[in-house]
Amino acid sequence: MKVPQFTSHGMSRRDILKLSAAAGCAGLLPRWAISAEDSTTMLKRRIPSSGEELPALGLGTSQVFDVGTATAERAPLREVLRILVESGASVVDSSPMYGRSEGVVGDLTADMKMQNKIFYATKVWTRGKEEGIRQMEQSLARFQVDRIDLMQVHNLTDTATHLATLRDWKEAGRIRYLGVTHYQSGAYDDLMRVIRNERLDFVQFNYSPLEAEAEEALLPLAADEGVAVIANEPFDSGRAFSLTRGKPLPPWAADFDCASWAQFFLKYILGHPAVTCAIPGTSDPEHARDNLQAGFGRLPDEKTRVRMRAYLRDL
């Protein structure tokens, strides 16, 4: 069992957001509120419902982990997971919707004897109580674990039914946290309704500097209600790289320890104090290494984040 950890600063992300509002901009916040404490340790964010600290970058597995059993197919994924753990990250997010991904994650993490270093997150993606239970039992078997760290209702599918089951599973110790997910901004109103009406540990949704609508109401609400945030689609389904291909990073990106366009997008996301973790997906070990580097060193303050959005608009 992982033991909850607390930051030495004694302030929640809700406190940080309130301080930010009072200060007028993130540039007046204490440095620890917007950056890692040093350049050798990955940034961590607290899960509000428990106080446990979670590494701020993880791994998404949609499409990229849906492979067969051939060594050639799995070798790069094995290396991606090794790099993830080596960096100090732990969150691996999957779903039954992602084909063979859960099973591949389970096989590789068991074979590499790293199960105690992984924060397993997956989803229930079906309708009906009994079918939901059957699917979650399958996820446990595929991951080859007795307990899943985070179980989420995928795309708000039969939300009330599954949340009732997840509460029972959490009480029984079969999962540690529960939440809901979506990947489209059109679902934000529905997500906010669930956040207001249910007791959630996590909410997961799309967020990037190219699609930042969540900053208007969803992110502040999650912080105010004490719900941890996982940001998916950090590269906006690849649009980030189509837009920036062949373009130089602005020289001022070095001011927040940014060395690539992937880090530019991820550091923007982590620069919002309501974000607990971002989960870029990749099957390329070098891309994984580059992505994870965004969790180290300085993060942009709010003034810089506005500048980042403007720079992208002008490309």
PDB file of C-alpha atoms in Angstrom:
ATOM      1  CA  MET A   1       0.000   0.000   0.000  1.00  0.00           C
ATOM      2  CA  LYS A   2       1.315   3.428  -0.883  1.00  0.00           C
ATOM      3  CA  VAL A   3       1.537   5.796   2.085  1.00  0.00           C
ATOM      4  CA  PRO A   4       0.039   9.267   1.540  1.00  0.00           C
ATOM      5  CA  GLN A   5       2.612  12.037   1.463  1.00  0.00           C
ATOM      6  CA  PHE A   6       2.210  15.728   2.056  1.00  0.00           C
ATOM      7  CA  THR A   7       4.097  18.736   0.832  1.00  0.00           C
ATOM      8  CA  SER A   8       6.053  20.694   3.390  1.00  0.00           C
ATOM      9  CA  HIS A   9       4.339  23.878   2.346  1.00  0.00           C
ATOM     10  CA  GLY A  10       0.996  22.881   3.846  1.00  0.00           C
ATOM     11  CA  MET A  11      -1.098  24.462   1.096  1.00  0.00           C
ATOM     12  CA  SER A  12      -3.538  22.778  -1.228  1.00  0.00           C
ATOM     13  CA  ARG A  13      -4.005  23.621  -4.896  1.00  0.00           C
ATOM     14  CA  ARG A  14      -7.234  25.335  -3.855  1.00  0.00           C
ATOM     15  CA  ASP A  15      -5.169  27.550  -1.537  1.00  0.00           C
ATOM     16  CA  ILE A  16      -2.759  28.279  -4.370  1.00  0.00           C
ATOM     17  CA  LEU A  17      -5.564  29.316  -6.717  1.00  0.00           C
ATOM     18  CA  LYS A  18      -7.039  31.601  -4.068  1.00  0.00           C
ATOM     19  CA  LEU A  19      -3.620  33.116  -3.479  1.00  0.00           C
ATOM     20  CA  SER A  20      -3.208  33.519  -7.231  1.00  0.00           C
ATOM     21  CA  ALA A  21      -6.496  35.401  -7.472  1.00  0.00           C
ATOM     22  CA  ALA A  22      -5.545  37.637  -4.582  1.00  0.00           C
ATOM     23  CA  ALA A  23      -2.109  38.312  -6.020  1.00  0.00           C
ATOM     24  CA  GLY A  24      -3.519  39.087  -9.445  1.00  0.00           C
ATOM     25  CA  CYS A  25      -1.122  36.809 -11.333  1.00  0.00           C
ATOM     26  CA  ALA A  26       0.891  33.645 -10.859  1.00  0.00           C
ATOM     27  CA  GLY A  27       4.078  35.655 -11.095  1.00  0.00           C
ATOM     28  CA  LEU A  28       3.511  36.816  -7.516  1.00  0.00           C
ATOM     29  CA  LEU A  29       3.053  33.295  -6.159  1.00  0.00           C
ATOM     30  CA  PRO A  30       5.752  31.587  -4.093  1.00  0.00           C
ATOM     31  CA  ARG A  31       8.180  29.811  -6.408  1.00  0.00           C
ATOM     32  CA  TRP A  32       7.250  26.344  -5.150  1.00  0.00           C
ATOM     33  CA  ALA A  33       3.658  26.857  -6.286  1.00  0.00           C
ATOM     34  CA  ILE A  34       4.615  26.869  -9.963  1.00  0.00           C
ATOM     35  CA  SER A  35       7.845  24.889 -10.209  1.00  0.00           C
ATOM     36  CA  ALA A  36       9.583  21.771  -9.057  1.00  0.00           C
ATOM     37  CA  GLU A  37      11.737  22.271  -5.977  1.00  0.00           C
ATOM     38  CA  ASP A  38      14.876  21.344  -7.917  1.00  0.00           C
ATOM     39  CA  SER A  39      15.866  20.268 -11.393  1.00  0.00           C
ATOM     40  CA  THR A  40      16.679  16.695 -10.379  1.00  0.00           C
ATOM     41  CA  THR A  41      13.308  15.681  -8.940  1.00  0.00           C
ATOM     42  CA  MET A  42      10.079  15.360 -10.904  1.00  0.00           C
ATOM     43  CA  LEU A  43       7.356  17.784  -9.895  1.00  0.00           C
ATOM     44  CA  LYS A  44       4.646  16.236  -7.736  1.00  0.00           C
ATOM     45  CA  ARG A  45       1.132  17.423  -7.027  1.00  0.00           C
ATOM     46  CA  ARG A  46      -1.107  16.455  -4.149  1.00  0.00           C
ATOM     47  CA  ILE A  47      -4.304  14.459  -4.592  1.00  0.00           C
ATOM     48  CA  PRO A  48      -6.736  16.655  -2.628  1.00  0.00           C
ATOM     49  CA  SER A  49      -8.875  13.809  -1.257  1.00  0.00           C
ATOM     50  CA  SER A  50      -5.924  12.058   0.396  1.00  0.00           C
ATOM     51  CA  GLY A  51      -2.892  14.336   0.403  1.00  0.00           C
ATOM     52  CA  GLU A  52      -0.851  11.685  -1.417  1.00  0.00           C
ATOM     53  CA  GLU A  53       1.667  13.186  -3.817  1.00  0.00           C
ATOM     54  CA  LEU A  54       1.563  12.073  -7.428  1.00  0.00           C
ATOM     55  CA  PRO A  55       4.239  12.664 -10.082  1.00  0.00           C
ATOM     56  CA  ALA A  56       2.907  15.340 -12.419  1.00  0.00           C
ATOM     57  CA  LEU A  57       3.617  13.429 -15.636  1.00  0.00           C
ATOM     58  CA  GLY A  58       2.446   9.976 -16.572  1.00  0.00           C
ATOM     59  CA  LEU A  59       1.692   7.888 -19.644  1.00  0.00           C
ATOM     60  CA  GLY A  60      -1.392   7.441 -21.803  1.00  0.00           C
ATOM     61  CA  THR A  61      -1.795   4.103 -23.589  1.00  0.00           C
ATOM     62  CA  SER A  62      -4.579   4.685 -26.128  1.00  0.00           C
ATOM     63  CA  GLN A  63      -3.564   3.149 -29.486  1.00  0.00           C
ATOM     64  CA  VAL A  64       0.161   3.109 -28.677  1.00  0.00           C
ATOM     65  CA  PHE A  65      -0.008   0.074 -26.331  1.00  0.00           C
ATOM     66  CA  ASP A  66      -2.531  -1.870 -28.423  1.00  0.00           C
ATOM     67  CA  VAL A  67      -0.007  -4.388 -29.772  1.00  0.00           C
ATOM     68  CA  GLY A  68       0.416  -8.138 -29.997  1.00  0.00           C
ATOM     69  CA  THR A  69       2.792 -10.491 -28.215  1.00  0.00           C
ATOM     70  CA  ALA A  70       5.761 -10.226 -30.592  1.00  0.00           C
ATOM     71  CA  THR A  71       8.979  -9.131 -28.913  1.00  0.00           C
ATOM     72  CA  ALA A  72       9.628  -6.582 -31.636  1.00  0.00           C
ATOM     73  CA  GLU A  73       6.280  -4.923 -30.937  1.00  0.00           C
ATOM     74  CA  ARG A  74       6.667  -4.904 -27.175  1.00  0.00           C
ATOM     75  CA  ALA A  75      10.353  -4.026 -26.845  1.00  0.00           C
ATOM     76  CA  PRO A  76       9.915  -0.253 -27.306  1.00  0.00           C
ATOM     77  CA  LEU A  77       6.968  -0.245 -24.887  1.00  0.00           C
ATOM     78  CA  ARG A  78       9.078  -2.033 -22.312  1.00  0.00           C
ATOM     79  CA  GLU A  79      11.679   0.708 -22.695  1.00  0.00           C
ATOM     80  CA  VAL A  80       9.015   3.429 -22.418  1.00  0.00           C
ATOM     81  CA  LEU A  81       7.890   1.962 -19.086  1.00  0.00           C
ATOM     82  CA  ARG A  82      11.475   1.648 -17.873  1.00  0.00           C
ATOM     83  CA  ILE A  83      12.117   5.311 -18.687  1.00  0.00           C
ATOM     84  CA  LEU A  84       8.852   6.293 -16.985  1.00  0.00           C
ATOM     85  CA  VAL A  85       9.800   4.649 -13.712  1.00  0.00           C
ATOM     86  CA  GLU A  86      13.438   5.739 -13.941  1.00  0.00           C
ATOM     87  CA  SER A  87      12.292   9.361 -14.217  1.00  0.00           C
ATOM     88  CA  GLY A  88      10.244   9.112 -11.038  1.00  0.00           C
ATOM     89  CA  ALA A  89       6.859   9.003 -12.799  1.00  0.00           C
ATOM     90  CA  SER A  90       4.253   6.347 -12.055  1.00  0.00           C
ATOM     91  CA  VAL A  91       0.824   7.022 -13.610  1.00  0.00           C
ATOM     92  CA  VAL A  92      -0.143   4.678 -16.464  1.00  0.00           C
ATOM     93  CA  ASP A  93      -3.645   5.323 -17.784  1.00  0.00           C
ATOM     94  CA  SER A  94      -5.559   2.768 -19.840  1.00  0.00           C
ATOM     95  CA  SER A  95      -9.065   1.521 -20.666  1.00  0.00           C
ATOM     96  CA  PRO A  96     -10.856  -1.544 -22.027  1.00  0.00           C
ATOM     97  CA  MET A  97     -11.642   0.737 -24.970  1.00  0.00           C
ATOM     98  CA  TYR A  98      -7.932   0.696 -25.866  1.00  0.00           C
ATOM     99  CA  GLY A  99      -7.899  -2.845 -27.234  1.00  0.00           C
ATOM    100  CA  ARG A 100      -5.039  -4.917 -25.804  1.00  0.00           C
ATOM    101  CA  SER A 101      -3.431  -2.042 -23.897  1.00  0.00           C
ATOM    102  CA  GLU A 102      -4.397  -3.138 -20.375  1.00  0.00           C
ATOM    103  CA  GLY A 103      -3.018  -6.608 -20.967  1.00  0.00           C
ATOM    104  CA  VAL A 104       0.202  -5.299 -22.473  1.00  0.00           C
ATOM    105  CA  VAL A 105       0.735  -2.956 -19.513  1.00  0.00           C
ATOM    106  CA  GLY A 106       0.008  -5.819 -17.118  1.00  0.00           C
ATOM    107  CA  ASP A 107       2.366  -8.256 -18.843  1.00  0.00           C
ATOM    108  CA  LEU A 108       5.249  -5.806 -19.091  1.00  0.00           C
ATOM    109  CA  THR A 109       5.028  -4.348 -15.590  1.00  0.00           C
ATOM    110  CA  ALA A 110       4.754  -7.825 -14.076  1.00  0.00           C
ATOM    111  CA  ASP A 111       7.655  -9.147 -16.138  1.00  0.00           C
ATOM    112  CA  MET A 112       9.796  -6.125 -15.214  1.00  0.00           C
ATOM    113  CA  LYS A 113       8.827  -6.489 -11.540  1.00  0.00           C
ATOM    114  CA  MET A 114       7.744  -2.857 -11.323  1.00  0.00           C
ATOM    115  CA  GLN A 115       4.135  -3.283 -10.226  1.00  0.00           C
ATOM    116  CA  ASN A 116       4.781  -1.544  -6.907  1.00  0.00           C
ATOM    117  CA  LYS A 117       6.135   1.471  -8.796  1.00  0.00           C
ATOM    118  CA  ILE A 118       3.116   1.972 -11.063  1.00  0.00           C
ATOM    119  CA  PHE A 119      -0.023   3.982 -10.336  1.00  0.00           C
ATOM    120  CA  TYR A 120      -2.506   1.926 -12.363  1.00  0.00           C
ATOM    121  CA  ALA A 121      -5.392   3.959 -13.773  1.00  0.00           C
ATOM    122  CA  THR A 122      -8.088   2.546 -16.021  1.00  0.00           C
ATOM    123  CA  LYS A 123     -11.773   2.935 -16.787  1.00  0.00           C
ATOM    124  CA  VAL A 124     -15.129   1.242 -16.928  1.00  0.00           C
ATOM    125  CA  TRP A 125     -16.626   1.638 -20.383  1.00  0.00           C
ATOM    126  CA  THR A 126     -19.946  -0.149 -20.663  1.00  0.00           C
ATOM    127  CA  ARG A 127     -23.540   0.052 -19.449  1.00  0.00           C
ATOM    128  CA  GLY A 128     -25.198  -1.770 -16.582  1.00  0.00           C
ATOM    129  CA  LYS A 129     -24.001  -2.666 -13.084  1.00  0.00           C
ATOM    130  CA  GLU A 130     -23.181  -6.321 -13.681  1.00  0.00           C
ATOM    131  CA  GLU A 131     -21.474  -5.667 -16.999  1.00  0.00           C
ATOM    132  CA  GLY A 132     -19.460  -2.907 -15.349  1.00  0.00           C
ATOM    133  CA  ILE A 133     -18.341  -5.241 -12.569  1.00  0.00           C
ATOM    134  CA  ARG A 134     -17.396  -7.919 -15.108  1.00  0.00           C
ATOM    135  CA  GLN A 135     -15.333  -5.391 -17.066  1.00  0.00           C
ATOM    136  CA  MET A 136     -13.535  -4.117 -13.970  1.00  0.00           C
ATOM    137  CA  GLU A 137     -12.726  -7.682 -12.899  1.00  0.00           C
ATOM    138  CA  GLN A 138     -11.173  -8.160 -16.341  1.00  0.00           C
ATOM    139  CA  SER A 139      -9.063  -5.025 -15.835  1.00  0.00           C
ATOM    140  CA  LEU A 140      -7.719  -6.387 -12.546  1.00  0.00           C
ATOM    141  CA  ALA A 141      -6.820  -9.664 -14.260  1.00  0.00           C
ATOM    142  CA  ARG A 142      -5.186  -7.944 -17.214  1.00  0.00           C
ATOM    143  CA  PHE A 143      -3.101  -5.692 -14.977  1.00  0.00           C
ATOM    144  CA  GLN A 144      -2.276  -8.760 -12.828  1.00  0.00           C
ATOM    145  CA  VAL A 145      -2.940  -6.854  -9.606  1.00  0.00           C
ATOM    146  CA  ASP A 146      -5.315  -7.222  -6.656  1.00  0.00           C
ATOM    147  CA  ARG A 147      -6.158  -3.533  -6.508  1.00  0.00           C
ATOM    148  CA  ILE A 148      -6.302  -0.704  -9.042  1.00  0.00           C
ATOM    149  CA  ASP A 149      -5.163   2.735  -7.990  1.00  0.00           C
ATOM    150  CA  LEU A 150      -7.726   4.718  -9.982  1.00  0.00           C
ATOM    151  CA  MET A 151     -10.912   3.508 -11.663  1.00  0.00           C
ATOM    152  CA  GLN A 152     -12.738   6.053 -13.804  1.00  0.00           C
ATOM    153  CA  VAL A 153     -16.082   6.140 -15.586  1.00  0.00           C
ATOM    154  CA  HIS A 154     -15.012   6.442 -19.222  1.00  0.00           C
ATOM    155  CA  ASN A 155     -16.664   9.254 -21.170  1.00  0.00           C
ATOM    156  CA  LEU A 156     -19.422   9.527 -18.534  1.00  0.00           C
ATOM    157  CA  THR A 157     -20.944   6.216 -19.690  1.00  0.00           C
ATOM    158  CA  ASP A 158     -23.758   5.198 -17.280  1.00  0.00           C
ATOM    159  CA  THR A 159     -22.122   7.412 -14.688  1.00  0.00           C
ATOM    160  CA  ALA A 160     -24.526   7.036 -11.749  1.00  0.00           C
ATOM    161  CA  THR A 161     -24.598   3.239 -12.008  1.00  0.00           C
ATOM    162  CA  HIS A 162     -20.833   2.846 -12.089  1.00  0.00           C
ATOM    163  CA  LEU A 163     -20.047   5.455  -9.436  1.00  0.00           C
ATOM    164  CA  ALA A 164     -22.235   3.500  -6.993  1.00  0.00           C
ATOM    165  CA  THR A 165     -20.187   0.386  -7.719  1.00  0.00           C
ATOM    166  CA  LEU A 166     -16.897   2.294  -7.501  1.00  0.00           C
ATOM    167  CA  ARG A 167     -17.803   3.575  -4.041  1.00  0.00           C
ATOM    168  CA  ASP A 168     -18.414  -0.010  -2.929  1.00  0.00           C
ATOM    169  CA  TRP A 169     -15.129  -1.129  -4.458  1.00  0.00           C
ATOM    170  CA  LYS A 170     -13.255   1.724  -2.824  1.00  0.00           C
ATOM    171  CA  GLU A 171     -14.691   0.877   0.580  1.00  0.00           C
ATOM    172  CA  ALA A 172     -13.721  -2.752   0.040  1.00  0.00           C
ATOM    173  CA  GLY A 173     -10.153  -1.754  -0.917  1.00  0.00           C
ATOM    174  CA  ARG A 174     -10.353  -2.990  -4.497  1.00  0.00           C
ATOM    175  CA  ILE A 175      -9.621   0.489  -5.851  1.00  0.00           C
ATOM    176  CA  ARG A 176      -7.946   3.429  -4.140  1.00  0.00           C
ATOM    177  CA  TYR A 177      -9.532   6.344  -6.028  1.00  0.00           C
ATOM    178  CA  LEU A 178     -12.513   6.934  -8.292  1.00  0.00           C
ATOM    179  CA  GLY A 179     -13.262   9.463 -11.003  1.00  0.00           C
ATOM    180  CA  VAL A 180     -14.835  10.311 -14.348  1.00  0.00           C
ATOM    181  CA  THR A 181     -13.368  11.157 -17.750  1.00  0.00           C
ATOM    182  CA  HIS A 182     -14.040  12.726 -21.109  1.00  0.00           C
ATOM    183  CA  TYR A 183     -11.919  13.933 -23.997  1.00  0.00           C
ATOM    184  CA  GLN A 184     -14.058  16.622 -25.637  1.00  0.00           C
ATOM    185  CA  SER A 185     -14.729  20.181 -24.503  1.00  0.00           C
ATOM    186  CA  GLY A 186     -18.405  19.716 -25.386  1.00  0.00           C
ATOM    187  CA  ALA A 187     -18.692  17.502 -22.292  1.00  0.00           C
ATOM    188  CA  TYR A 188     -17.397  20.134 -19.828  1.00  0.00           C
ATOM    189  CA  ASP A 189     -20.870  21.106 -18.595  1.00  0.00           C
ATOM    190  CA  ASP A 190     -21.659  17.458 -17.876  1.00  0.00           C
ATOM    191  CA  LEU A 191     -18.329  16.990 -16.111  1.00  0.00           C
ATOM    192  CA  MET A 192     -18.968  20.048 -13.957  1.00  0.00           C
ATOM    193  CA  ARG A 193     -22.424  18.756 -13.053  1.00  0.00           C
ATOM    194  CA  VAL A 194     -20.926  15.480 -11.849  1.00  0.00           C
ATOM    195  CA  ILE A 195     -18.171  17.287  -9.904  1.00  0.00           C
ATOM    196  CA  ARG A 196     -20.800  19.382  -8.104  1.00  0.00           C
ATOM    197  CA  ASN A 197     -23.122  16.480  -7.323  1.00  0.00           C
ATOM    198  CA  GLU A 198     -20.792  13.559  -6.594  1.00  0.00           C
ATOM    199  CA  ARG A 199     -17.802  12.925  -4.346  1.00  0.00           C
ATOM    200  CA  LEU A 200     -14.929  12.395  -6.790  1.00  0.00           C
ATOM    201  CA  ASP A 201     -11.217  11.896  -6.285  1.00  0.00           C
ATOM    202  CA  PHE A 202     -10.274  12.580  -9.924  1.00  0.00           C
ATOM    203  CA  VAL A 203     -11.597  14.094 -13.110  1.00  0.00           C
ATOM    204  CA  GLN A 204      -9.846  13.589 -16.446  1.00  0.00           C
ATOM    205  CA  PHE A 205     -10.347  15.726 -19.550  1.00  0.00           C
ATOM    206  CA  ASN A 206      -8.608  17.282 -22.548  1.00  0.00           C
ATOM    207  CA  TYR A 207      -6.442  20.323 -21.912  1.00  0.00           C
ATOM    208  CA  SER A 208      -3.666  22.027 -23.880  1.00  0.00           C
ATOM    209  CA  PRO A 209      -2.628  25.552 -24.888  1.00  0.00           C
ATOM    210  CA  LEU A 210      -4.438  24.935 -28.188  1.00  0.00           C
ATOM    211  CA  GLU A 211      -7.611  23.878 -26.388  1.00  0.00           C
ATOM    212  CA  ALA A 212      -7.653  25.791 -23.127  1.00  0.00           C
ATOM    213  CA  GLU A 213     -11.403  26.246 -22.548  1.00  0.00           C
ATOM    214  CA  ALA A 214     -11.088  24.283 -19.310  1.00  0.00           C
ATOM    215  CA  GLU A 215      -9.403  27.289 -17.745  1.00  0.00           C
ATOM    216  CA  GLU A 216     -12.662  29.242 -17.830  1.00  0.00           C
ATOM    217  CA  ALA A 217     -14.707  27.158 -15.384  1.00  0.00           C
ATOM    218  CA  LEU A 218     -13.779  23.463 -15.229  1.00  0.00           C
ATOM    219  CA  LEU A 219     -10.287  23.757 -13.768  1.00  0.00           C
ATOM    220  CA  PRO A 220     -11.321  26.338 -11.128  1.00  0.00           C
ATOM    221  CA  LEU A 221     -14.302  24.180 -10.154  1.00  0.00           C
ATOM    222  CA  ALA A 222     -12.140  21.060  -9.774  1.00  0.00           C
ATOM    223  CA  ALA A 223      -9.755  22.993  -7.535  1.00  0.00           C
ATOM    224  CA  ASP A 224     -12.580  24.481  -5.487  1.00  0.00           C
ATOM    225  CA  GLU A 225     -14.220  21.061  -4.999  1.00  0.00           C
ATOM    226  CA  GLY A 226     -10.934  19.347  -4.157  1.00  0.00           C
ATOM    227  CA  VAL A 227     -10.843  17.051  -7.197  1.00  0.00           C
ATOM    228  CA  ALA A 228      -7.534  15.997  -8.741  1.00  0.00           C
ATOM    229  CA  VAL A 229      -7.170  16.687 -12.479  1.00  0.00           C
ATOM    230  CA  ILE A 230      -5.603  14.439 -15.114  1.00  0.00           C
ATOM    231  CA  ALA A 231      -5.036  16.240 -18.429  1.00  0.00           C
ATOM    232  CA  ASN A 232      -5.425  14.086 -21.536  1.00  0.00           C
ATOM    233  CA  GLU A 233      -4.845  15.038 -25.175  1.00  0.00           C
ATOM    234  CA  PRO A 234      -1.952  17.347 -24.204  1.00  0.00           C
ATOM    235  CA  PHE A 235      -0.852  17.530 -27.848  1.00  0.00           C
ATOM    236  CA  ASP A 236      -4.404  17.987 -29.147  1.00  0.00           C
ATOM    237  CA  SER A 237      -4.439  14.718 -31.143  1.00  0.00           C
ATOM    238  CA  GLY A 238      -1.137  15.617 -32.808  1.00  0.00           C
ATOM    239  CA  ARG A 239      -2.177  19.101 -33.907  1.00  0.00           C
ATOM    240  CA  ALA A 240       0.567  20.500 -31.673  1.00  0.00           C
ATOM    241  CA  PHE A 241       3.263  18.968 -33.847  1.00  0.00           C
ATOM    242  CA  SER A 242       1.576  19.751 -37.158  1.00  0.00           C
ATOM    243  CA  LEU A 243       1.517  23.383 -36.098  1.00  0.00           C
ATOM    244  CA  THR A 244       5.090  23.574 -34.804  1.00  0.00           C
ATOM    245  CA  ARG A 245       6.943  21.277 -37.226  1.00  0.00           C
ATOM    246  CA  GLY A 246      10.005  23.056 -38.565  1.00  0.00           C
ATOM    247  CA  LYS A 247       9.413  26.089 -36.334  1.00  0.00           C
ATOM    248  CA  PRO A 248      11.998  27.201 -33.757  1.00  0.00           C
ATOM    249  CA  LEU A 249      11.207  27.395 -30.078  1.00  0.00           C
ATOM    250  CA  PRO A 250      11.111  30.973 -28.827  1.00  0.00           C
ATOM    251  CA  PRO A 251      14.401  31.792 -27.090  1.00  0.00           C
ATOM    252  CA  TRP A 252      12.546  32.704 -23.889  1.00  0.00           C
ATOM    253  CA  ALA A 253      11.433  29.065 -23.543  1.00  0.00           C
ATOM    254  CA  ALA A 254      14.789  28.504 -21.860  1.00  0.00           C
ATOM    255  CA  ASP A 255      13.583  30.693 -18.995  1.00  0.00           C
ATOM    256  CA  PHE A 256      11.377  27.806 -17.838  1.00  0.00           C
ATOM    257  CA  ASP A 257      13.794  25.015 -18.758  1.00  0.00           C
ATOM    258  CA  CYS A 258      11.993  24.054 -21.977  1.00  0.00           C
ATOM    259  CA  ALA A 259      14.022  22.296 -24.675  1.00  0.00           C
ATOM    260  CA  SER A 260      11.394  20.969 -27.121  1.00  0.00           C
ATOM    261  CA  TRP A 261       7.915  21.630 -28.434  1.00  0.00           C
ATOM    262  CA  ALA A 262       6.563  18.653 -26.482  1.00  0.00           C
ATOM    263  CA  GLN A 263       7.929  20.198 -23.293  1.00  0.00           C
ATOM    264  CA  PHE A 264       6.485  23.581 -24.313  1.00  0.00           C
ATOM    265  CA  PHE A 265       2.975  22.091 -24.362  1.00  0.00           C
ATOM    266  CA  LEU A 266       3.401  19.972 -21.239  1.00  0.00           C
ATOM    267  CA  LYS A 267       4.965  22.752 -19.185  1.00  0.00           C
ATOM    268  CA  TYR A 268       2.088  25.021 -20.166  1.00  0.00           C
ATOM    269  CA  ILE A 269      -0.354  22.418 -18.831  1.00  0.00           C
ATOM    270  CA  LEU A 270       1.574  21.817 -15.618  1.00  0.00           C
ATOM    271  CA  GLY A 271       1.861  25.577 -15.174  1.00  0.00           C
ATOM    272  CA  HIS A 272      -1.791  25.568 -14.103  1.00  0.00           C
ATOM    273  CA  PRO A 273      -1.827  24.686 -10.386  1.00  0.00           C
ATOM    274  CA  ALA A 274      -5.146  22.820 -10.637  1.00  0.00           C
ATOM    275  CA  VAL A 275      -3.569  20.152 -12.879  1.00  0.00           C
ATOM    276  CA  THR A 276      -2.389  17.113 -10.957  1.00  0.00           C
ATOM    277  CA  CYS A 277      -0.958  15.059 -13.821  1.00  0.00           C
ATOM    278  CA  ALA A 278      -0.698  15.126 -17.617  1.00  0.00           C
ATOM    279  CA  ILE A 279      -0.614  11.857 -19.576  1.00  0.00           C
ATOM    280  CA  PRO A 280       0.988  12.125 -23.023  1.00  0.00           C
ATOM    281  CA  GLY A 281       0.873   8.849 -24.903  1.00  0.00           C
ATOM    282  CA  THR A 282       3.798   7.424 -26.853  1.00  0.00           C
ATOM    283  CA  SER A 283       5.400   4.165 -27.924  1.00  0.00           C
ATOM    284  CA  ASP A 284       8.718   5.861 -28.720  1.00  0.00           C
ATOM    285  CA  PRO A 285      11.301   5.717 -25.905  1.00  0.00           C
ATOM    286  CA  GLU A 286      13.005   8.955 -26.968  1.00  0.00           C
ATOM    287  CA  HIS A 287       9.688  10.768 -27.099  1.00  0.00           C
ATOM    288  CA  ALA A 288       8.899   9.405 -23.639  1.00  0.00           C
ATOM    289  CA  ARG A 289      12.197  10.687 -22.311  1.00  0.00           C
ATOM    290  CA  ASP A 290      11.577  14.107 -23.849  1.00  0.00           C
ATOM    291  CA  ASN A 291       7.999  14.292 -22.534  1.00  0.00           C
ATOM    292  CA  LEU A 292       9.005  13.351 -19.012  1.00  0.00           C
ATOM    293  CA  GLN A 293      11.698  16.011 -18.914  1.00  0.00           C
ATOM    294  CA  ALA A 294       8.889  18.575 -18.810  1.00  0.00           C
ATOM    295  CA  GLY A 295       8.291  17.519 -15.204  1.00  0.00           C
ATOM    296  CA  PHE A 296      11.673  18.850 -14.120  1.00  0.00           C
ATOM    297  CA  GLY A 297      12.885  22.378 -13.494  1.00  0.00           C
ATOM    298  CA  ARG A 298      10.942  25.603 -13.736  1.00  0.00           C
ATOM    299  CA  LEU A 299       7.402  26.079 -15.012  1.00  0.00           C
ATOM    300  CA  PRO A 300       5.950  29.127 -16.747  1.00  0.00           C
ATOM    301  CA  ASP A 301       4.046  31.626 -14.629  1.00  0.00           C
ATOM    302  CA  GLU A 302       0.689  32.993 -15.780  1.00  0.00           C
ATOM    303  CA  LYS A 303       2.179  35.936 -17.644  1.00  0.00           C
ATOM    304  CA  THR A 304       4.421  33.558 -19.576  1.00  0.00           C
ATOM    305  CA  ARG A 305       1.547  31.167 -20.263  1.00  0.00           C
ATOM    306  CA  VAL A 306      -0.409  34.011 -21.897  1.00  0.00           C
ATOM    307  CA  ARG A 307       2.680  34.710 -23.995  1.00  0.00           C
ATOM    308  CA  MET A 308       2.890  31.027 -24.957  1.00  0.00           C
ATOM    309  CA  ARG A 309      -0.682  30.971 -26.234  1.00  0.00           C
ATOM    310  CA  ALA A 310      -0.082  34.148 -28.232  1.00  0.00           C
ATOM    311  CA  TYR A 311       3.106  32.712 -29.741  1.00  0.00           C
ATOM    312  CA  LEU A 312       1.238  29.599 -30.880  1.00  0.00           C
ATOM    313  CA  ARG A 313      -1.560  31.687 -32.404  1.00  0.00           C
ATOM    314  CA  ASP A 314       0.998  33.558 -34.490  1.00  0.00           C
ATOM    315  CA  LEU A 315       2.711  30.470 -35.920  1.00  0.00           C
TER     316      LEU A 315
END
